[in-house]
Coordinates of C-alpha atoms in Angstrom, one line a residue:
X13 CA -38.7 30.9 -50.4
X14 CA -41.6 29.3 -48.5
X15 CA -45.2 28.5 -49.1
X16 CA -47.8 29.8 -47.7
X17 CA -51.3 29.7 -47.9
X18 CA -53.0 32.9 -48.3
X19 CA -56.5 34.6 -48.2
X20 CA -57.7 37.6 -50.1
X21 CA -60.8 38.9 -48.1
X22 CA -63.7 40.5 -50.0
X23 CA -66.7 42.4 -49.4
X24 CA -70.1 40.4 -50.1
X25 CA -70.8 39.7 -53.9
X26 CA -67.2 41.0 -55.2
X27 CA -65.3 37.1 -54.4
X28 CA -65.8 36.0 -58.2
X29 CA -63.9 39.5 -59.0
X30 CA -61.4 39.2 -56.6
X31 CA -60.8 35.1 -58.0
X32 CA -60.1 36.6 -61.4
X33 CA -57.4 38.9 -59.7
X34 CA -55.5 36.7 -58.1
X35 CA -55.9 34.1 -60.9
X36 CA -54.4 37.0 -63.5
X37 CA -51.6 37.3 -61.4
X38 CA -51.1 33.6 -61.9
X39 CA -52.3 31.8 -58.9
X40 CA -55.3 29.2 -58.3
X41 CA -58.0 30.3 -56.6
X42 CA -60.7 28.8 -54.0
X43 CA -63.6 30.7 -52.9
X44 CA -65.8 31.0 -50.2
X45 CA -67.9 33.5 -48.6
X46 CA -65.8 37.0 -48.4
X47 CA -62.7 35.1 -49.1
X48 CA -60.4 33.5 -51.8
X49 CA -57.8 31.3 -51.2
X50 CA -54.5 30.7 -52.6
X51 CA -51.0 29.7 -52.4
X52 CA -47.9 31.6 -53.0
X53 CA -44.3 32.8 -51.6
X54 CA -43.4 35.9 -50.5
X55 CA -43.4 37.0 -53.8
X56 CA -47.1 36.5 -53.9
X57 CA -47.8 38.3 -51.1
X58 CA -46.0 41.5 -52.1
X59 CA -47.3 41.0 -55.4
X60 CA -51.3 40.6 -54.3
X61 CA -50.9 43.2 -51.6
X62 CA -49.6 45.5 -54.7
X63 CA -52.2 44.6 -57.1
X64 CA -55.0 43.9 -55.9
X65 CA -58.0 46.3 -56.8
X66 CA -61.5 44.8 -55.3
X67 CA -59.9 43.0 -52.1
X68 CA -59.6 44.2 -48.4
X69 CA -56.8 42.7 -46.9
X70 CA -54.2 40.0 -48.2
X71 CA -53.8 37.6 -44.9
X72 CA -51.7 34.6 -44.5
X73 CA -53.8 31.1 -42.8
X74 CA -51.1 29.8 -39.6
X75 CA -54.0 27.1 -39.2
X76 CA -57.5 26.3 -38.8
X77 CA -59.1 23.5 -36.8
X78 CA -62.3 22.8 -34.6
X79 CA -62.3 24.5 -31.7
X80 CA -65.5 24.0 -29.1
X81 CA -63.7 24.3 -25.7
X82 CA -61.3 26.9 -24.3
X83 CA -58.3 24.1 -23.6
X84 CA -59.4 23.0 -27.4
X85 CA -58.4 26.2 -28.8
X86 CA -55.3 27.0 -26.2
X87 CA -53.6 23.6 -27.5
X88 CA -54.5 23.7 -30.8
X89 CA -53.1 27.2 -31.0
X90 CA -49.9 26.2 -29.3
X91 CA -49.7 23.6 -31.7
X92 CA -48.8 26.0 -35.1
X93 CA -45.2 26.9 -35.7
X94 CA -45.7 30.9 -34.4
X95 CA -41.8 30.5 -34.6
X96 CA -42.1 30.3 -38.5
X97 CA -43.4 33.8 -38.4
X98 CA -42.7 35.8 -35.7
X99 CA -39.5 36.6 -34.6
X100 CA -38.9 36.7 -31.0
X101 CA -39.3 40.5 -30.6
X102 CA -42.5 40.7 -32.4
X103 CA -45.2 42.5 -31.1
X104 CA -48.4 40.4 -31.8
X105 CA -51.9 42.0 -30.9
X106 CA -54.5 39.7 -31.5
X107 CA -58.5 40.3 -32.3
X108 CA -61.1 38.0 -32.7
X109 CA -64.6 37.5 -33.8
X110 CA -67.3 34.4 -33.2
X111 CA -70.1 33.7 -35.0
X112 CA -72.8 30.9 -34.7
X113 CA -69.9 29.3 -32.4
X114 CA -69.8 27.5 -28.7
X115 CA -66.9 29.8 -27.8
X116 CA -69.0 33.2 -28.0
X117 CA -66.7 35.3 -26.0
X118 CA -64.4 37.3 -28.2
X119 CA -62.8 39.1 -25.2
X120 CA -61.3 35.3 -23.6
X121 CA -60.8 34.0 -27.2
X122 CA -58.3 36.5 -28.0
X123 CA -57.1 36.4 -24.9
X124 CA -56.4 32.7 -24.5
X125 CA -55.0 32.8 -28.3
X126 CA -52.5 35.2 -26.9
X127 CA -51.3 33.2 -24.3
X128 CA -51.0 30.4 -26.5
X129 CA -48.6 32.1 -28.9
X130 CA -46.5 33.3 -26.2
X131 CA -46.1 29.9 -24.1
X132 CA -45.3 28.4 -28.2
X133 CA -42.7 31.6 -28.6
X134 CA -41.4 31.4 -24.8
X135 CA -40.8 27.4 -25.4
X136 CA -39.3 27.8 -29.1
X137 CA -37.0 30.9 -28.1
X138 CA -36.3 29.7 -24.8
X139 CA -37.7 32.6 -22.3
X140 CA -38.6 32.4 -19.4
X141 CA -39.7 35.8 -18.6
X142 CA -42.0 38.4 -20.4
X143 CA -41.7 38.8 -24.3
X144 CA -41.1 42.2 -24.7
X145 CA -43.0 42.9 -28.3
X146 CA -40.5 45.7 -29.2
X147 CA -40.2 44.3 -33.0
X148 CA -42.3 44.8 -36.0
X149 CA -45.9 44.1 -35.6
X150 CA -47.6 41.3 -36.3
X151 CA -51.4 41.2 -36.6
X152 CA -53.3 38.3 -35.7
X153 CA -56.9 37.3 -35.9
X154 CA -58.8 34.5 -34.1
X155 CA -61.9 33.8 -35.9
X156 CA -64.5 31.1 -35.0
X157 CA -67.1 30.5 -37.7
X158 CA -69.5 27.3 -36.8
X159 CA -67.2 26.2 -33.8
X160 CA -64.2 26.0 -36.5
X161 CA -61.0 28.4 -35.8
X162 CA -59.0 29.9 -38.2
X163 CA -55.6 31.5 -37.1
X164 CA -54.5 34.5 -39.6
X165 CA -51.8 37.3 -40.0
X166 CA -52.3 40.1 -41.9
X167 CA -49.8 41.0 -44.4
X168 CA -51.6 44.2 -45.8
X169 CA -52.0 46.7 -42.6
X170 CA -53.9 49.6 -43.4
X171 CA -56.9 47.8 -45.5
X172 CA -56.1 47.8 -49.3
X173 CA -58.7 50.4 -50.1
X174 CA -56.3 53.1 -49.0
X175 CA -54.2 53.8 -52.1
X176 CA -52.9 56.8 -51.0
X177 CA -54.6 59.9 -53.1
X178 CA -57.4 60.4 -50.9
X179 CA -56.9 63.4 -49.3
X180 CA -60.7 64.6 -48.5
X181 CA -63.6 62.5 -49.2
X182 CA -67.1 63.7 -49.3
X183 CA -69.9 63.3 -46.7
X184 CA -71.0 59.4 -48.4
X185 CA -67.5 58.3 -49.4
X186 CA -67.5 55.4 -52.3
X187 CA -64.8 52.6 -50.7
X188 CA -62.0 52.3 -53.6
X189 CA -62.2 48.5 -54.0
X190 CA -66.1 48.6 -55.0
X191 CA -65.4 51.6 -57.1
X192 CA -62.8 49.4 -59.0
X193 CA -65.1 46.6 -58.8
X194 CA -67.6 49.1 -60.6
X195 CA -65.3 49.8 -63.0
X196 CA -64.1 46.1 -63.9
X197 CA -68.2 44.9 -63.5
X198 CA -68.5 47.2 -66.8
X199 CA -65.8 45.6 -68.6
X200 CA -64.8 49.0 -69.9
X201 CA -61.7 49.5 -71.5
X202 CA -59.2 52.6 -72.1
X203 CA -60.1 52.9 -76.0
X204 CA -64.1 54.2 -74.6
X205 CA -64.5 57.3 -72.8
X206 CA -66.0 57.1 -69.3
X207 CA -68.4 59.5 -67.2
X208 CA -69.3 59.7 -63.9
X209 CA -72.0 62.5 -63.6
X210 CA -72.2 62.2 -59.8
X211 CA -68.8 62.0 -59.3
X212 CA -68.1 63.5 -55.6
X213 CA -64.9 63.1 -54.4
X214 CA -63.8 61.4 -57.5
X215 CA -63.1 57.4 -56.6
X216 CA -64.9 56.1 -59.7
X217 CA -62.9 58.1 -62.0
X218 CA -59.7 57.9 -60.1
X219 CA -60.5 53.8 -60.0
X220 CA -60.8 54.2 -64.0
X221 CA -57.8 55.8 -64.5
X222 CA -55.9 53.4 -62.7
X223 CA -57.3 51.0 -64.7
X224 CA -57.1 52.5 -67.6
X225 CA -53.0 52.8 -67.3
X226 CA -52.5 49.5 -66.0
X227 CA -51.6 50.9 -62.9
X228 CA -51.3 48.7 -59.6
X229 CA -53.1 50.4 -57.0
X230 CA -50.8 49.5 -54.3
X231 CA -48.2 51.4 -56.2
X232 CA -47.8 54.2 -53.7
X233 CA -48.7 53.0 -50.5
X234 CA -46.8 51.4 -47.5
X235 CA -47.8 47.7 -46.3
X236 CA -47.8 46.2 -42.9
X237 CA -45.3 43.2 -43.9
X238 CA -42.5 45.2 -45.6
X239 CA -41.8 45.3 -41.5
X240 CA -41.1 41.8 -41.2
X241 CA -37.3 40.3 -41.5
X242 CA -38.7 37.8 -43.5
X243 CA -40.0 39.8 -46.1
X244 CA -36.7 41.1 -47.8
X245 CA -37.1 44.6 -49.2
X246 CA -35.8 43.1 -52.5
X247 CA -39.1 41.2 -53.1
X248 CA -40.9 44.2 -52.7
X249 CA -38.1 46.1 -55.0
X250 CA -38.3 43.5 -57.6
X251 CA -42.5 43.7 -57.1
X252 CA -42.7 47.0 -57.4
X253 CA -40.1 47.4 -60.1
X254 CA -43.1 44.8 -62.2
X255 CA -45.7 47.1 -61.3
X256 CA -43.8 50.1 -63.0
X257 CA -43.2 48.5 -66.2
X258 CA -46.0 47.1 -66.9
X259 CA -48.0 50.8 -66.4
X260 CA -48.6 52.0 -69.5
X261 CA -48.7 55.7 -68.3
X262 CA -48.7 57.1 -71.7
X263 CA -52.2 55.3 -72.4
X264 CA -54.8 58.5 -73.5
X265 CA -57.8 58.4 -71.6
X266 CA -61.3 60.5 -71.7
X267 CA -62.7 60.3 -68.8
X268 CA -64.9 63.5 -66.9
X269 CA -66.3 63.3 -63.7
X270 CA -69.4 65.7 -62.9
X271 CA -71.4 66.6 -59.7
X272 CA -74.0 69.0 -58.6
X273 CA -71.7 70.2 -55.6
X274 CA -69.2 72.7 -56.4
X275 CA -67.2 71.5 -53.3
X276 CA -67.5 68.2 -54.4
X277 CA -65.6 69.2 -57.9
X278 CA -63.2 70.8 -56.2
X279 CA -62.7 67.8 -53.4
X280 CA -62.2 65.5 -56.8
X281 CA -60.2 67.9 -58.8
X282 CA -58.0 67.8 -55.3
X283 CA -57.5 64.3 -55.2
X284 CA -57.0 63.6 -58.7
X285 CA -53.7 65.7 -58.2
X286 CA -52.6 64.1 -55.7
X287 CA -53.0 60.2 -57.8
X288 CA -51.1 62.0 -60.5
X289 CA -53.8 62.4 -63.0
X290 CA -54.8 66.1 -62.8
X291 CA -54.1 66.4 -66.7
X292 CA -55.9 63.6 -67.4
X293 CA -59.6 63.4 -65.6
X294 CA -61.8 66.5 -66.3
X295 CA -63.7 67.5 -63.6
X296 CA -67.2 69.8 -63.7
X297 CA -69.9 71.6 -62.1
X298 CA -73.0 70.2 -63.8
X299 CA -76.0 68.5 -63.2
X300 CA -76.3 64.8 -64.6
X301 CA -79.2 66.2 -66.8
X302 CA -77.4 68.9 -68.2
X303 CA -75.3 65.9 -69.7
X304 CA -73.9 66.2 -73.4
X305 CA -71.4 64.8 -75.9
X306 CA -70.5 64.2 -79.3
X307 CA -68.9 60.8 -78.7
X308 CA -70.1 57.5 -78.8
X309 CA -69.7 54.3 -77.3
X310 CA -69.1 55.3 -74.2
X311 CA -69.5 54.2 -70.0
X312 CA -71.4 56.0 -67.8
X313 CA -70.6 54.7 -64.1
X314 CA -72.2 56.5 -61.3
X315 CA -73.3 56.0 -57.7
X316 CA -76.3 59.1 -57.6
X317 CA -77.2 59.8 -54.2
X318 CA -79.5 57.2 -52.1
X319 CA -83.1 58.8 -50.6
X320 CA -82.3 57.5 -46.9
X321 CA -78.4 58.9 -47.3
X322 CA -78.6 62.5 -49.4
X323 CA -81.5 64.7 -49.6
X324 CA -85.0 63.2 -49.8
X325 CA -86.3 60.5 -51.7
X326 CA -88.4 62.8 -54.2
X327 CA -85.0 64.9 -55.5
X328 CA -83.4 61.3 -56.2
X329 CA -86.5 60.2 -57.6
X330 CA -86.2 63.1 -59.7
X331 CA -82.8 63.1 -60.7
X332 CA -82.9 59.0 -62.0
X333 CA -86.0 60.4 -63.9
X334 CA -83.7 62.7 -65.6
X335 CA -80.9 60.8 -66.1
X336 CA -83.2 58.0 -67.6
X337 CA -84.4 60.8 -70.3
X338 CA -81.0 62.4 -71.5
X339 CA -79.3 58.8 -72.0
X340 CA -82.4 58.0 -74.6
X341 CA -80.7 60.4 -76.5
X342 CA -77.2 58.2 -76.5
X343 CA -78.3 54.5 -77.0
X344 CA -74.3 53.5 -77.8
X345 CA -73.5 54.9 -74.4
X346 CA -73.6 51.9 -71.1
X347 CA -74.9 53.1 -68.3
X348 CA -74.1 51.8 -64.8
X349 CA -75.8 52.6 -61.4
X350 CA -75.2 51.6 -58.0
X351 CA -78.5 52.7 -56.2
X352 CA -80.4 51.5 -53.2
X353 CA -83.6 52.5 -54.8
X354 CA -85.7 49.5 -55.3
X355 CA -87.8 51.5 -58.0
X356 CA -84.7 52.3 -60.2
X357 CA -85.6 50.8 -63.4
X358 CA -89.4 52.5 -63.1
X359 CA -87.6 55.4 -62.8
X360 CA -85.1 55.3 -65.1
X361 CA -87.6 54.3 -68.2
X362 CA -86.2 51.2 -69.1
X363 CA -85.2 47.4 -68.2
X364 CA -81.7 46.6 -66.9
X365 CA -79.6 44.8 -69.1
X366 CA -78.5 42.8 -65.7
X367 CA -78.4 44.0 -62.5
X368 CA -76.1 42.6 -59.6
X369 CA -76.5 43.1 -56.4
X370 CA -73.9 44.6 -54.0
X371 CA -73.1 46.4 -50.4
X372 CA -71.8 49.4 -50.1
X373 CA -70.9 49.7 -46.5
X374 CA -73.8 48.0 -45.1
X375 CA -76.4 49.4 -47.7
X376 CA -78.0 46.8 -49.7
X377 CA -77.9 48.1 -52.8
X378 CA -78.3 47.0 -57.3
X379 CA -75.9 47.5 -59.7
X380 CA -78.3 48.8 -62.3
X381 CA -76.5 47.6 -66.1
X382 CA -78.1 48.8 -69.2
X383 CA -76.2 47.8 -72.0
X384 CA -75.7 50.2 -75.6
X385 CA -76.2 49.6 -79.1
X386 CA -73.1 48.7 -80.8
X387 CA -72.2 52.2 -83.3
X388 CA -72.1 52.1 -86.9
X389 CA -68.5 53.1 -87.6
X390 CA -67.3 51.7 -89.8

């Protein structure tokens, strides 16, 4: 098998979770802004692609070098063994992006990059005509950062958040990889039972379970490099006959999701079918201050609506107000929130334990932790 180098691309603030992924999975990690690097075979990549909860896309690094004039970046692209890769029927689109960089045109840098990998393919495959791309697909990305290139092939396709048991989402969709980064963030573990009293379509929960089971995420789902010739089906076989024994799908869990929005309750109840947990996640009608229980211990995870997003600022107000009073009544109870309200702890009544700050989508937004009291049980 070869070696490649390999990036797991993140979302802004999640890199340090995605690090202790990959490194769980048994590979050193490097981070910088949005991405971690690593090394691995193709074992790796089916195993990451497979496994992987908080990252976007696993991608493999062909090169990177400076790159501050067109004939700079047409050689230099030339230059890395496409061959290695791409077989000669592969089609290759290619899309770019340039930031803070002399080459500002994304349009001509894709396009130059292009015709660099085919005069590299058309020399190593000796052709001299067109290539005709009727193979598997290969998708490449040019992206100049600070006049520096760096050449990419994404090995995931459809971006890693799509696990497959979404069917209907609601009108402010929670991305899967920051509800598992949620989830993880907590540190809560199958042997608590979980809430999320604004639950919508369900993603928190759904992420819980998951985790909860031991359950790889990519489990169900299709991946862009299973495709390739190079990747041999029996590495993604062997990956995802791993991923199957180690899910403990036996594991009890209490976990309940609740929202305001009938709809909503059904939408979740919907989805949790389809993930193969409809015995396992109760799903209500209820308002989060109509909140009860008799156990203790617990995780509350939620992501209550935002003021500039869902109804007005004064209802969400409200409803944090609310929450803030029925969890004095549970102090062994966690409580997480994800809220763009700047205000939160005001109105919740009480100091975060820690608070982290995160983007959903491009919402700048806290992640509100206020820790419980350990129980008395003995």
């Amino acid at each position: 098998m070869a070696n490649y180098k390999l990036v797991a691309t993140s979302a802004m603030g999640l890199e340090s979770i995605v690090a202790q992924e990959v490194q769980a999975l048994g590979y050193e990690t490097t981070v910088d802004n949005g991405k971690v690097y690593f090394e691995g075979d193709e074992t790796a990549i089916a195993r990451t692609n497979l496994w992987l909860r908080v990252a976007d896309r696993v991608k493999i690094v062909v090169g990177q070098f400076p790159a501050t004039s067109f004939e700079q970046l047409f050689e230099s692209v030339k230059a890395l063994p496409w061959e290695k890769y791409l077989p000669v029927d592969a089609a290759f689109p290619v899309s770019g992006k340039s930031v803070k960089s002399k080459l500002f045109s994304v349009p001509d840098c894709q396009a130059i990059t292009k015709k660099a990998i085919v005069e590299r393919m058309k020399q190593h495959y000796k052709r001299l005509g067109f290539l005709d791309e009727s193979g598997a697909t290969y998708k490449i990305e040019v992206s100049i950062l600070k006049d520096v290139a760096t050449l990419t092939l994404d090995t995931s396709g459809a971006g890693l958040h799509k696990r497959g048991y979404r069917q209907v989402q609601g009108e402010a969709p929670l991305k899967e990889t920051l509800a598992a980064a949620l989830v993880q963030i907590s540190k809560w573990n199958p042997n608590r039972p979980f809430v999320d009293p604004f639950c919508g379509s369900g993603t928190i929960t759904l992420e819980a379970a998951m985790f909860g089971q031991n359950i790889a995420p990519g489990y169900n789902r299709e991946f862009i490099s299973e495709e390739w010739p190079w990747m041999k089906a029996k590495i993604w076989d062997a990956a995802r006959d791993e991923a199957d024994s180690l899910a403990n799908y036996d594991q009890p869990l209490e976990i309940i999701g609740s929202d305001i929005d009938h709809r909503m309750v059904s939408i979740a109840q919907e989805n949790a079918l389809e993930a193969g947990f409809g015995d396992i996640i109760t799903f209500k009608q209820m308002q989060a201050r109509d909140f009860t229980t008799q156990l203790t211990d617990g995780v509350m995870i939620g992501n209550p609506p935002y003021g500039e997003r869902i109804g007005d600022v004064e209802v969400v107000e409200q409803v944090i107000r609310d929450l803030g009073q029925v969890m004095k009544n549970y102090p062994t109870w966690s409580v997480y929130m994800l809220s763009s309200m700047k205000n939160f702890e005001e109105l919740y009544g009480r100091q975060t334990t820690k608070k982290r700050k995160l983007f959903n989508g491009f919402i700048e937004t806290n992640y509100y932790q206020f820790w419980g009291q350990k129980s008395k049980k003995e």
